Short mmCIF file of C-alpha atoms in Angstrom, two decimals:
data_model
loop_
_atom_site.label_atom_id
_atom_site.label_comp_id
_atom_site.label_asym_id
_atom_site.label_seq_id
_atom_site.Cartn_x
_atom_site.Cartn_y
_atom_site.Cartn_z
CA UNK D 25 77.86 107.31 118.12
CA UNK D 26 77.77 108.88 114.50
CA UNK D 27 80.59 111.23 115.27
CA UNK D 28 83.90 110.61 113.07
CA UNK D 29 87.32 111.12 114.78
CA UNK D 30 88.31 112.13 111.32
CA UNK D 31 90.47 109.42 110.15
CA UNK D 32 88.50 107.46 108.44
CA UNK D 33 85.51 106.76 105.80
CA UNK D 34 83.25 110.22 106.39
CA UNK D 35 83.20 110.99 102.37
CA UNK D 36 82.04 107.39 101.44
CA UNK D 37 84.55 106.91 98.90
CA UNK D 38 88.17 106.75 100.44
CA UNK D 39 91.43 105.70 98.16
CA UNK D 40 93.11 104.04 100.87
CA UNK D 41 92.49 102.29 104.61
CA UNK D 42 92.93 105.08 107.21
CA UNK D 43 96.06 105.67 109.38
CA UNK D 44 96.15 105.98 113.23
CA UNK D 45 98.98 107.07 115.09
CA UNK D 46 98.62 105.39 118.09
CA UNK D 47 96.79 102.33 119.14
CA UNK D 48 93.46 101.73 118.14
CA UNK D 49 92.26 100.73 121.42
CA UNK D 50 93.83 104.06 122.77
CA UNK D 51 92.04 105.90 119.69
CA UNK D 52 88.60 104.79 120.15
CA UNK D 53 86.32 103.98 123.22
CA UNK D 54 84.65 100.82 122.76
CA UNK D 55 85.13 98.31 120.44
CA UNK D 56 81.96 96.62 119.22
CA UNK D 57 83.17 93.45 118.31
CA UNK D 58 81.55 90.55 116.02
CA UNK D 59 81.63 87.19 117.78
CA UNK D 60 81.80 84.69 114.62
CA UNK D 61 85.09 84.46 112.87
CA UNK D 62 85.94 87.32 114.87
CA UNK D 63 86.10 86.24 118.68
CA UNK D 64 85.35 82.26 118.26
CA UNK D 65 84.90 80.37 115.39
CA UNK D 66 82.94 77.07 115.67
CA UNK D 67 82.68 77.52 119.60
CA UNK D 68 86.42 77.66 120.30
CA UNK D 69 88.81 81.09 120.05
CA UNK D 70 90.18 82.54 117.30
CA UNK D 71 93.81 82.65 117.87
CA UNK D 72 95.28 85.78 119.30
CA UNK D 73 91.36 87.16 120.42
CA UNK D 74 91.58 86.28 124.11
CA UNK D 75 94.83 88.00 124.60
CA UNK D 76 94.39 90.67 122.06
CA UNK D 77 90.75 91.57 124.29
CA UNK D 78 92.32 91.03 127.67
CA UNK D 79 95.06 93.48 126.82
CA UNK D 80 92.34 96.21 125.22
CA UNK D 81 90.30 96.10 127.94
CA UNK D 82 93.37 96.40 130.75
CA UNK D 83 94.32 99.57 128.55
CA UNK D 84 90.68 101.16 129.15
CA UNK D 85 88.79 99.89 125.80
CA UNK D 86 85.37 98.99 126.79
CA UNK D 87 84.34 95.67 125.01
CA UNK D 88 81.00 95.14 123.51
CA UNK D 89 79.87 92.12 121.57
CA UNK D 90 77.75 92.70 118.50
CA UNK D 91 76.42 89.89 116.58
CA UNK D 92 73.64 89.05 114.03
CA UNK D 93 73.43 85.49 115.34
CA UNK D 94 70.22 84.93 117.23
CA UNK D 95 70.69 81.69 118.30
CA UNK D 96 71.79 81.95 121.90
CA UNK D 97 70.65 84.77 124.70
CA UNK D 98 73.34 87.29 125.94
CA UNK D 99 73.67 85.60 129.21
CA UNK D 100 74.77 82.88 127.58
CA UNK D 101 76.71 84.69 124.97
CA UNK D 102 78.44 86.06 127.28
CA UNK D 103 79.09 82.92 129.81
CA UNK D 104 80.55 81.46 126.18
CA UNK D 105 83.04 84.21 126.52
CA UNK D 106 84.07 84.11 130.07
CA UNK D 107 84.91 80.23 129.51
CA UNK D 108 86.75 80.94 126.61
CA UNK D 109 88.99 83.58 129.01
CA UNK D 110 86.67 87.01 127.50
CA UNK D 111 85.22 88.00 130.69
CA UNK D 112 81.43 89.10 129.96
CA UNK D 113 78.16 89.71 130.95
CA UNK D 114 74.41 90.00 129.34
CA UNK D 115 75.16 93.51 129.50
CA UNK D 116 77.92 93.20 127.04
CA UNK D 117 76.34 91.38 124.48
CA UNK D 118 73.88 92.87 121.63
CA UNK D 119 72.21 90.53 119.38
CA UNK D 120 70.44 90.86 116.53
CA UNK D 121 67.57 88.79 117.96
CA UNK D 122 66.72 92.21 120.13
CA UNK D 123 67.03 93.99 117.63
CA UNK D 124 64.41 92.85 115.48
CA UNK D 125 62.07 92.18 118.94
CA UNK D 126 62.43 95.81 119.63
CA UNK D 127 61.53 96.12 115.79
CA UNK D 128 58.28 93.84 116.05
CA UNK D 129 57.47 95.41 119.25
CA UNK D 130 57.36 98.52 117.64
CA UNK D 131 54.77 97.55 114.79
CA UNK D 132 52.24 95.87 116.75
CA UNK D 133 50.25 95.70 120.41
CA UNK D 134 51.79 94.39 123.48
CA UNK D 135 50.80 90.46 124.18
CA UNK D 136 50.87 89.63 120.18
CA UNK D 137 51.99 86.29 119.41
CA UNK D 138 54.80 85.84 117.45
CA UNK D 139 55.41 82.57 115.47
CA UNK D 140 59.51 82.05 116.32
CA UNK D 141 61.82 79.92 113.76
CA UNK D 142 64.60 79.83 115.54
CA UNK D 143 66.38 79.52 118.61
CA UNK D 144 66.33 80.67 122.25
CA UNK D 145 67.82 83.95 122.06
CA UNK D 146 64.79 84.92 119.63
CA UNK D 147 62.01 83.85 122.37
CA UNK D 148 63.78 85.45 125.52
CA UNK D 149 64.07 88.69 123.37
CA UNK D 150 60.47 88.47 122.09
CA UNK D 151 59.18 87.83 125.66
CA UNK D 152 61.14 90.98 127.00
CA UNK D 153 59.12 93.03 124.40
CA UNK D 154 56.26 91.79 125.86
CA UNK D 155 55.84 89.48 122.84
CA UNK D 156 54.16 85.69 123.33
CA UNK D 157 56.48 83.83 121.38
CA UNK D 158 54.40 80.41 119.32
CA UNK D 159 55.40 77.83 117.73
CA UNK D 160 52.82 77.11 114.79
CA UNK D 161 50.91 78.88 112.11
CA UNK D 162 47.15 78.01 113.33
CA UNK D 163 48.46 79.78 116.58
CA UNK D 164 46.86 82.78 114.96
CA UNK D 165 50.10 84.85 114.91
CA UNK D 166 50.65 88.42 114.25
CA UNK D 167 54.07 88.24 112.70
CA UNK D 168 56.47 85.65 112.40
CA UNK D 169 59.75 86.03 112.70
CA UNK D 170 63.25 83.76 111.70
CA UNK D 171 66.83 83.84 112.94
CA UNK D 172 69.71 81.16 113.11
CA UNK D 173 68.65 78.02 114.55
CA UNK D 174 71.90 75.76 114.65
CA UNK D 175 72.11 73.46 112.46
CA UNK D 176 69.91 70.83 113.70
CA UNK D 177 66.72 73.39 113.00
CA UNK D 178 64.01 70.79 111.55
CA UNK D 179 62.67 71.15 108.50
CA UNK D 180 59.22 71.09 109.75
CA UNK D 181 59.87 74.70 111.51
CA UNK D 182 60.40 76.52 107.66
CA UNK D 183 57.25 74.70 106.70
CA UNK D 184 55.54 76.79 109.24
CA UNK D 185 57.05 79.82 108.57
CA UNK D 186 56.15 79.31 104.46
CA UNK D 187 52.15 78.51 105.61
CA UNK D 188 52.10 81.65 107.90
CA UNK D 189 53.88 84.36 105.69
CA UNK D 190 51.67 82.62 102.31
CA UNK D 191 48.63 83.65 104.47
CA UNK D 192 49.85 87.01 104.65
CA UNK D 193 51.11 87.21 108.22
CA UNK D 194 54.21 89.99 108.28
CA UNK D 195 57.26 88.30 107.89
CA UNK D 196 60.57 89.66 109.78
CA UNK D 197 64.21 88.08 110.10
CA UNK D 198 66.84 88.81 112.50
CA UNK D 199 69.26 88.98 109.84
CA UNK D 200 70.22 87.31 106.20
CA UNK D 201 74.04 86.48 106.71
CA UNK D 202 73.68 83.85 104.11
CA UNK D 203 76.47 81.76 105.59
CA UNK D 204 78.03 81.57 109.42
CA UNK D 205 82.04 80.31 109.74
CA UNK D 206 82.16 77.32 112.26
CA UNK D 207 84.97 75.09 113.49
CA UNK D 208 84.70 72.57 109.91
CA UNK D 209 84.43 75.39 107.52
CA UNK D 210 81.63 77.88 106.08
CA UNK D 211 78.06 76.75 106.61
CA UNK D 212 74.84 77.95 105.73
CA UNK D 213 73.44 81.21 107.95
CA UNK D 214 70.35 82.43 108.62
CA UNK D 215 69.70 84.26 105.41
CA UNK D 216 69.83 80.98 103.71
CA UNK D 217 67.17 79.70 105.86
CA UNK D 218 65.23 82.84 104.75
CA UNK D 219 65.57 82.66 100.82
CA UNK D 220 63.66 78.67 102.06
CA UNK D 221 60.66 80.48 103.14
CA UNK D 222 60.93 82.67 100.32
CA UNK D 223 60.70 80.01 97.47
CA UNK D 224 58.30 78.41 98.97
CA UNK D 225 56.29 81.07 99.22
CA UNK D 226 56.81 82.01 95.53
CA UNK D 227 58.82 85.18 96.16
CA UNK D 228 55.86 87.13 97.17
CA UNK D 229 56.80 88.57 100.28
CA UNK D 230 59.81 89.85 101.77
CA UNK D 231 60.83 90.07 105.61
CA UNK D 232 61.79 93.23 107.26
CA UNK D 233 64.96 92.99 108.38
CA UNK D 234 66.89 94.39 112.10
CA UNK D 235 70.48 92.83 112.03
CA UNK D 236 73.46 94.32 110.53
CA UNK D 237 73.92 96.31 107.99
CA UNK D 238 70.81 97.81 108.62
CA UNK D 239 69.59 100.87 110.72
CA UNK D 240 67.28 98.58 113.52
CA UNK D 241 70.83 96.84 114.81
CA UNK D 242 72.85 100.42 114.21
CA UNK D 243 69.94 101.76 116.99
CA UNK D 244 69.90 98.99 118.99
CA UNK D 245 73.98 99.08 119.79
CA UNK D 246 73.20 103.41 120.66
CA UNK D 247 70.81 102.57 122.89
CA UNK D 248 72.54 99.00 124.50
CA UNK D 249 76.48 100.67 124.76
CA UNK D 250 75.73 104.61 124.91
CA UNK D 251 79.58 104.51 123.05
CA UNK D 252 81.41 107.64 122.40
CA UNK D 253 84.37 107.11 120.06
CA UNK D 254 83.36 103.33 118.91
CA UNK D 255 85.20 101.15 116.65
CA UNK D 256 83.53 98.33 114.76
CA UNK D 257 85.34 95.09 114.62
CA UNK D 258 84.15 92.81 111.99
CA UNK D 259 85.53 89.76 109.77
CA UNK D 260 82.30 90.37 106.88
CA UNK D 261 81.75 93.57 104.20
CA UNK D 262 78.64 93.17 103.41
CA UNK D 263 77.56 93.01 107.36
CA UNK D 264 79.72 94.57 109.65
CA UNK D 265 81.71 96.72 107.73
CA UNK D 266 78.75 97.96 105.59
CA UNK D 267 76.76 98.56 108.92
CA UNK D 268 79.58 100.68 110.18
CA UNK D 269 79.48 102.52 106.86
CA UNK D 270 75.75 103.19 107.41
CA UNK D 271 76.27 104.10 111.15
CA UNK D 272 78.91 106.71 110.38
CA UNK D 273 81.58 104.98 112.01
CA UNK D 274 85.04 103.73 111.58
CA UNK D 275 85.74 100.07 111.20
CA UNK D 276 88.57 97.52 111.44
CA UNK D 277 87.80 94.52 108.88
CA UNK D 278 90.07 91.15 110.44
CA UNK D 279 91.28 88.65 108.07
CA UNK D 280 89.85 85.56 110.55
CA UNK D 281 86.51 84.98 109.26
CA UNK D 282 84.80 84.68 105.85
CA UNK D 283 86.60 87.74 103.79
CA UNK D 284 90.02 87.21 102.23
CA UNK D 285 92.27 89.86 100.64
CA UNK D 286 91.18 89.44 96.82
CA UNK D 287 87.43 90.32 98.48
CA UNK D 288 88.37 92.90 100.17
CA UNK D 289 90.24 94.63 97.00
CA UNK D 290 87.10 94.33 95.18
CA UNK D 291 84.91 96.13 97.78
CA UNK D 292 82.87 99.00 96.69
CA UNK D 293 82.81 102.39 98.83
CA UNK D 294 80.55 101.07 101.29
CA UNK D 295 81.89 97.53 102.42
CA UNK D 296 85.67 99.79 102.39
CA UNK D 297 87.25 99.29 106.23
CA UNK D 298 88.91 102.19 107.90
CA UNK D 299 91.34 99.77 108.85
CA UNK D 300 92.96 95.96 107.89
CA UNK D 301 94.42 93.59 110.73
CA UNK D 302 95.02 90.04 110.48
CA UNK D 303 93.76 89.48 113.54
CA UNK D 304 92.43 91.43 116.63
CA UNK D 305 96.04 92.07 117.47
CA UNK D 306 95.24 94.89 115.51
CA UNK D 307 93.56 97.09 118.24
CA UNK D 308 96.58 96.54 119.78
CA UNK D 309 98.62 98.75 117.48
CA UNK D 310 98.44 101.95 115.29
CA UNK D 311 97.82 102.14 112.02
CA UNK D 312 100.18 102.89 109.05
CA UNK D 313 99.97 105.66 106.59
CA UNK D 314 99.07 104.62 102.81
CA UNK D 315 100.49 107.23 100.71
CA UNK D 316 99.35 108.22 97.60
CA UNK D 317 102.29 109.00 95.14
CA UNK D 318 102.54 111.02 92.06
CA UNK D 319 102.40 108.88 89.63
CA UNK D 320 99.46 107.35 90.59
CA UNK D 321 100.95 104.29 93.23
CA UNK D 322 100.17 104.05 96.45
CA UNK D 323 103.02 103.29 99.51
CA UNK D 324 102.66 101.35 102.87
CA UNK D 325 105.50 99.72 105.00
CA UNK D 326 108.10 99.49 102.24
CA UNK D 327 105.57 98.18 99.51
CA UNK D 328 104.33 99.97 96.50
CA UNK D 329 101.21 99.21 94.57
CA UNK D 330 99.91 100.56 91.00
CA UNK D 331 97.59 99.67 88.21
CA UNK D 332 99.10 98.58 84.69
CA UNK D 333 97.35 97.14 81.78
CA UNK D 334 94.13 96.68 84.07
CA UNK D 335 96.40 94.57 86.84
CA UNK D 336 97.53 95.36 90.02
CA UNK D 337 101.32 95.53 90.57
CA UNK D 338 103.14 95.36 93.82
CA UNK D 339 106.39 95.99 94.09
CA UNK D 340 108.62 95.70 96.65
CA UNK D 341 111.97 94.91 98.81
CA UNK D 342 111.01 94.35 101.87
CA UNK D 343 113.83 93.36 104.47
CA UNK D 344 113.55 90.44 106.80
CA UNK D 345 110.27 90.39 109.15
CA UNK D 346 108.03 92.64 106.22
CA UNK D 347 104.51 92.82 106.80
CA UNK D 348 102.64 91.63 103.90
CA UNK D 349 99.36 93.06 105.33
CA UNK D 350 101.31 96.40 105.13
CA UNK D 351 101.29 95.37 101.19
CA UNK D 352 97.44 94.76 101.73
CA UNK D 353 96.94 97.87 102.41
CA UNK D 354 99.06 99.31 99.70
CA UNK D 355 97.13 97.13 97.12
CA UNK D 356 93.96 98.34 98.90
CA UNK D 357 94.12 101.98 98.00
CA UNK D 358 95.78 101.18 94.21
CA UNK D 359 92.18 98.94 93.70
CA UNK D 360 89.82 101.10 95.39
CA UNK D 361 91.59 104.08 93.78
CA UNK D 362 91.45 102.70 90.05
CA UNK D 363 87.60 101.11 90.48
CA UNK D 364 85.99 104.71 91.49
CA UNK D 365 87.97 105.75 88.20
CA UNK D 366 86.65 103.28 86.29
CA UNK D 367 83.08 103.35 87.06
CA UNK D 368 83.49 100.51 89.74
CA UNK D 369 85.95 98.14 87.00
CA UNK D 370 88.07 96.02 89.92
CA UNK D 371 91.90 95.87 88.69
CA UNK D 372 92.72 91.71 88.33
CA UNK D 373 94.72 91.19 91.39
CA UNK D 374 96.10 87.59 90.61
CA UNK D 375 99.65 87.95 89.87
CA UNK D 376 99.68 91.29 93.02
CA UNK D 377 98.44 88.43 95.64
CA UNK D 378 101.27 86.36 94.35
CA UNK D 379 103.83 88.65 94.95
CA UNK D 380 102.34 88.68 98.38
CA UNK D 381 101.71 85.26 98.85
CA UNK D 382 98.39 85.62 100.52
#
């Protein structure tokens, strides 16, 4: 799974998005898809996913859903999916809630009781490790452990958390996503819940951490999908497209969930995407070339974008039916391009994102 196909990210610090002839779901084996604000947001589907999906998968793609939210168990992850027209099963569906069992499981004997702040999925994947999942902190746990609860978690379950980790009992979250998109809007995540614990606790401690971007969730997708030629599929930088990064694999960053263009033109090497969709209607497609010009511009779909005076300037006359996400991706490598040359200095992109009207 760390194996490049050579168009995108491998020296860490690309000028541009990456290019791909043909499809991406013909380019890559399996896409390992984000659920929130990528497949669903707020329990109902992003527009375009269920068709984009059904069509990648009739074309070959094998579909796997990654995702740091620990609330709910594959199974019913996946029966989620299959009523929202994704067929699915358990088998599908990685969470990050197995990823940090198999990362408690690791660090201490079989039968240890875990104290569990959060929801079902954490239990069911602590109990497969072999792990006795508890509820309180005179339960004499070994470890205690926090992932996304809903929004209805009671207060009274961080208190517990704060009195076990502030008696020095190791202290591990599923992830730190410090907000999750839902149907309303952007809401607090898990990693919100975590920086709780941590003030109460006075800062002294700090959880070891499985989901994305870090290495425990990277291992736990090898060992869950055995993919080839994968393809990340993510809406965040800092999670999904920075755990790519990490993984040594190429990634497609949709506009759907919690990053927007003037984010993404600010993104340093690591949080970069291989590629830029709008929506997953991108697998669907190939992408275009961004070509560097002499005199320092960069070119995509008829747009042209450059750095002047410490702004980015797009310029352009597109036709009728233009893609402005083509222009994203021209203003993409002019930013990314002019920050490594600055010493990481982001180009003001106001007036560019007018021109675009995004």
């Amino acid at each position: 799974m760390t194996v490049r196909n050579g168009q995108g990210q491998s020296d860490g610090g690309r000028k541009s998005p990456g290019s791909s002839a043909v499809a991406l779901s013909e380019a890559y084996d399996t896409a390992l898809l984000d659920l929130d604000g990528v497949v669903y947001a707020g329990g109902e589907a992003v527009p375009h996913a269920v068709e984009a999906l059904g069509v990648a998968r009739a074309g070959g793609m094998h579909l796997a859903y990654v995702t740091n939210n620990a609330l709910r168990t594959p199974g019913e992850v996946a029966e989620h999916l299959t009523e929202l027209g994704v067929p699915a099963e358990a088998g599908d569906v990685v969470t990050s809630a197995q990823a940090v069992a198999r990362l408690i499981a690791d660090e201490v004997p079989g039968g240890s009781r875990v104290l569990v702040v959060g929801g079902e999925g954490l239990r069911v994947a602590l109990r497969e490790r072999g792990l006795v999942p508890v509820e309180s902190a005179d339960d004499d746990p070994v470890a205690v452990v926090q992932g996304y609860g809903g929004p209805g978690m009671p207060w009274a379950r961080f208190a517990e958390a704060a009195y076990a980790v502030g008696r020095g009992v190791p202290w591990y979250a599923s992830n730190t996503d410090l907000t999750i998109p839902g149907a309303r809007g952007i809401g607090p995540g898990n990693g919100a819940a975590v920086e709780v614990v941590r003030i109460a606790t006075g800062g002294r401690a700090e959880p070891k951490v499985a989901g994305k971007p870090l290495p425990p969730m990277h291992r736990e997708t090898v060992l869950r999908t055995g993919a080839e030629r994968p393809l990340v599929v993510g809406d965040r930088l800092d999670t999904d497209i920075e755990g790519a990064f990490n993984g040594g694999v190429d990634s497609l960053l949709v506009l759907t969930g919690v990053t927007d263009v003037a984010q993404l033109l600010a993104a340093v090497p690591a949080h970069r995407p291989t590629y830029v969709a709008a929506d997953l209607r991108g697998l669907l497609t190939g992408q275009p070339e961004v070509a560097a010009d002499g005199d320092g511009g960069f070119a995509c779909g008829g747009w042209r974008a450059s750095v002047s005076g410490g702004e980015l300037v797009l310029d352009a006359a597109p036709g009728e039916g233009a893609d402005a996400l083509d222009g994203v991706r021209a203003l993409c490598g002019a930013a990314w391009s002019e920050a490594d040359r600055a010493g990481g200095r982001v180009p003001d992109a106001g007036k560019a994102l007018e021109t675009l009207k995004v």
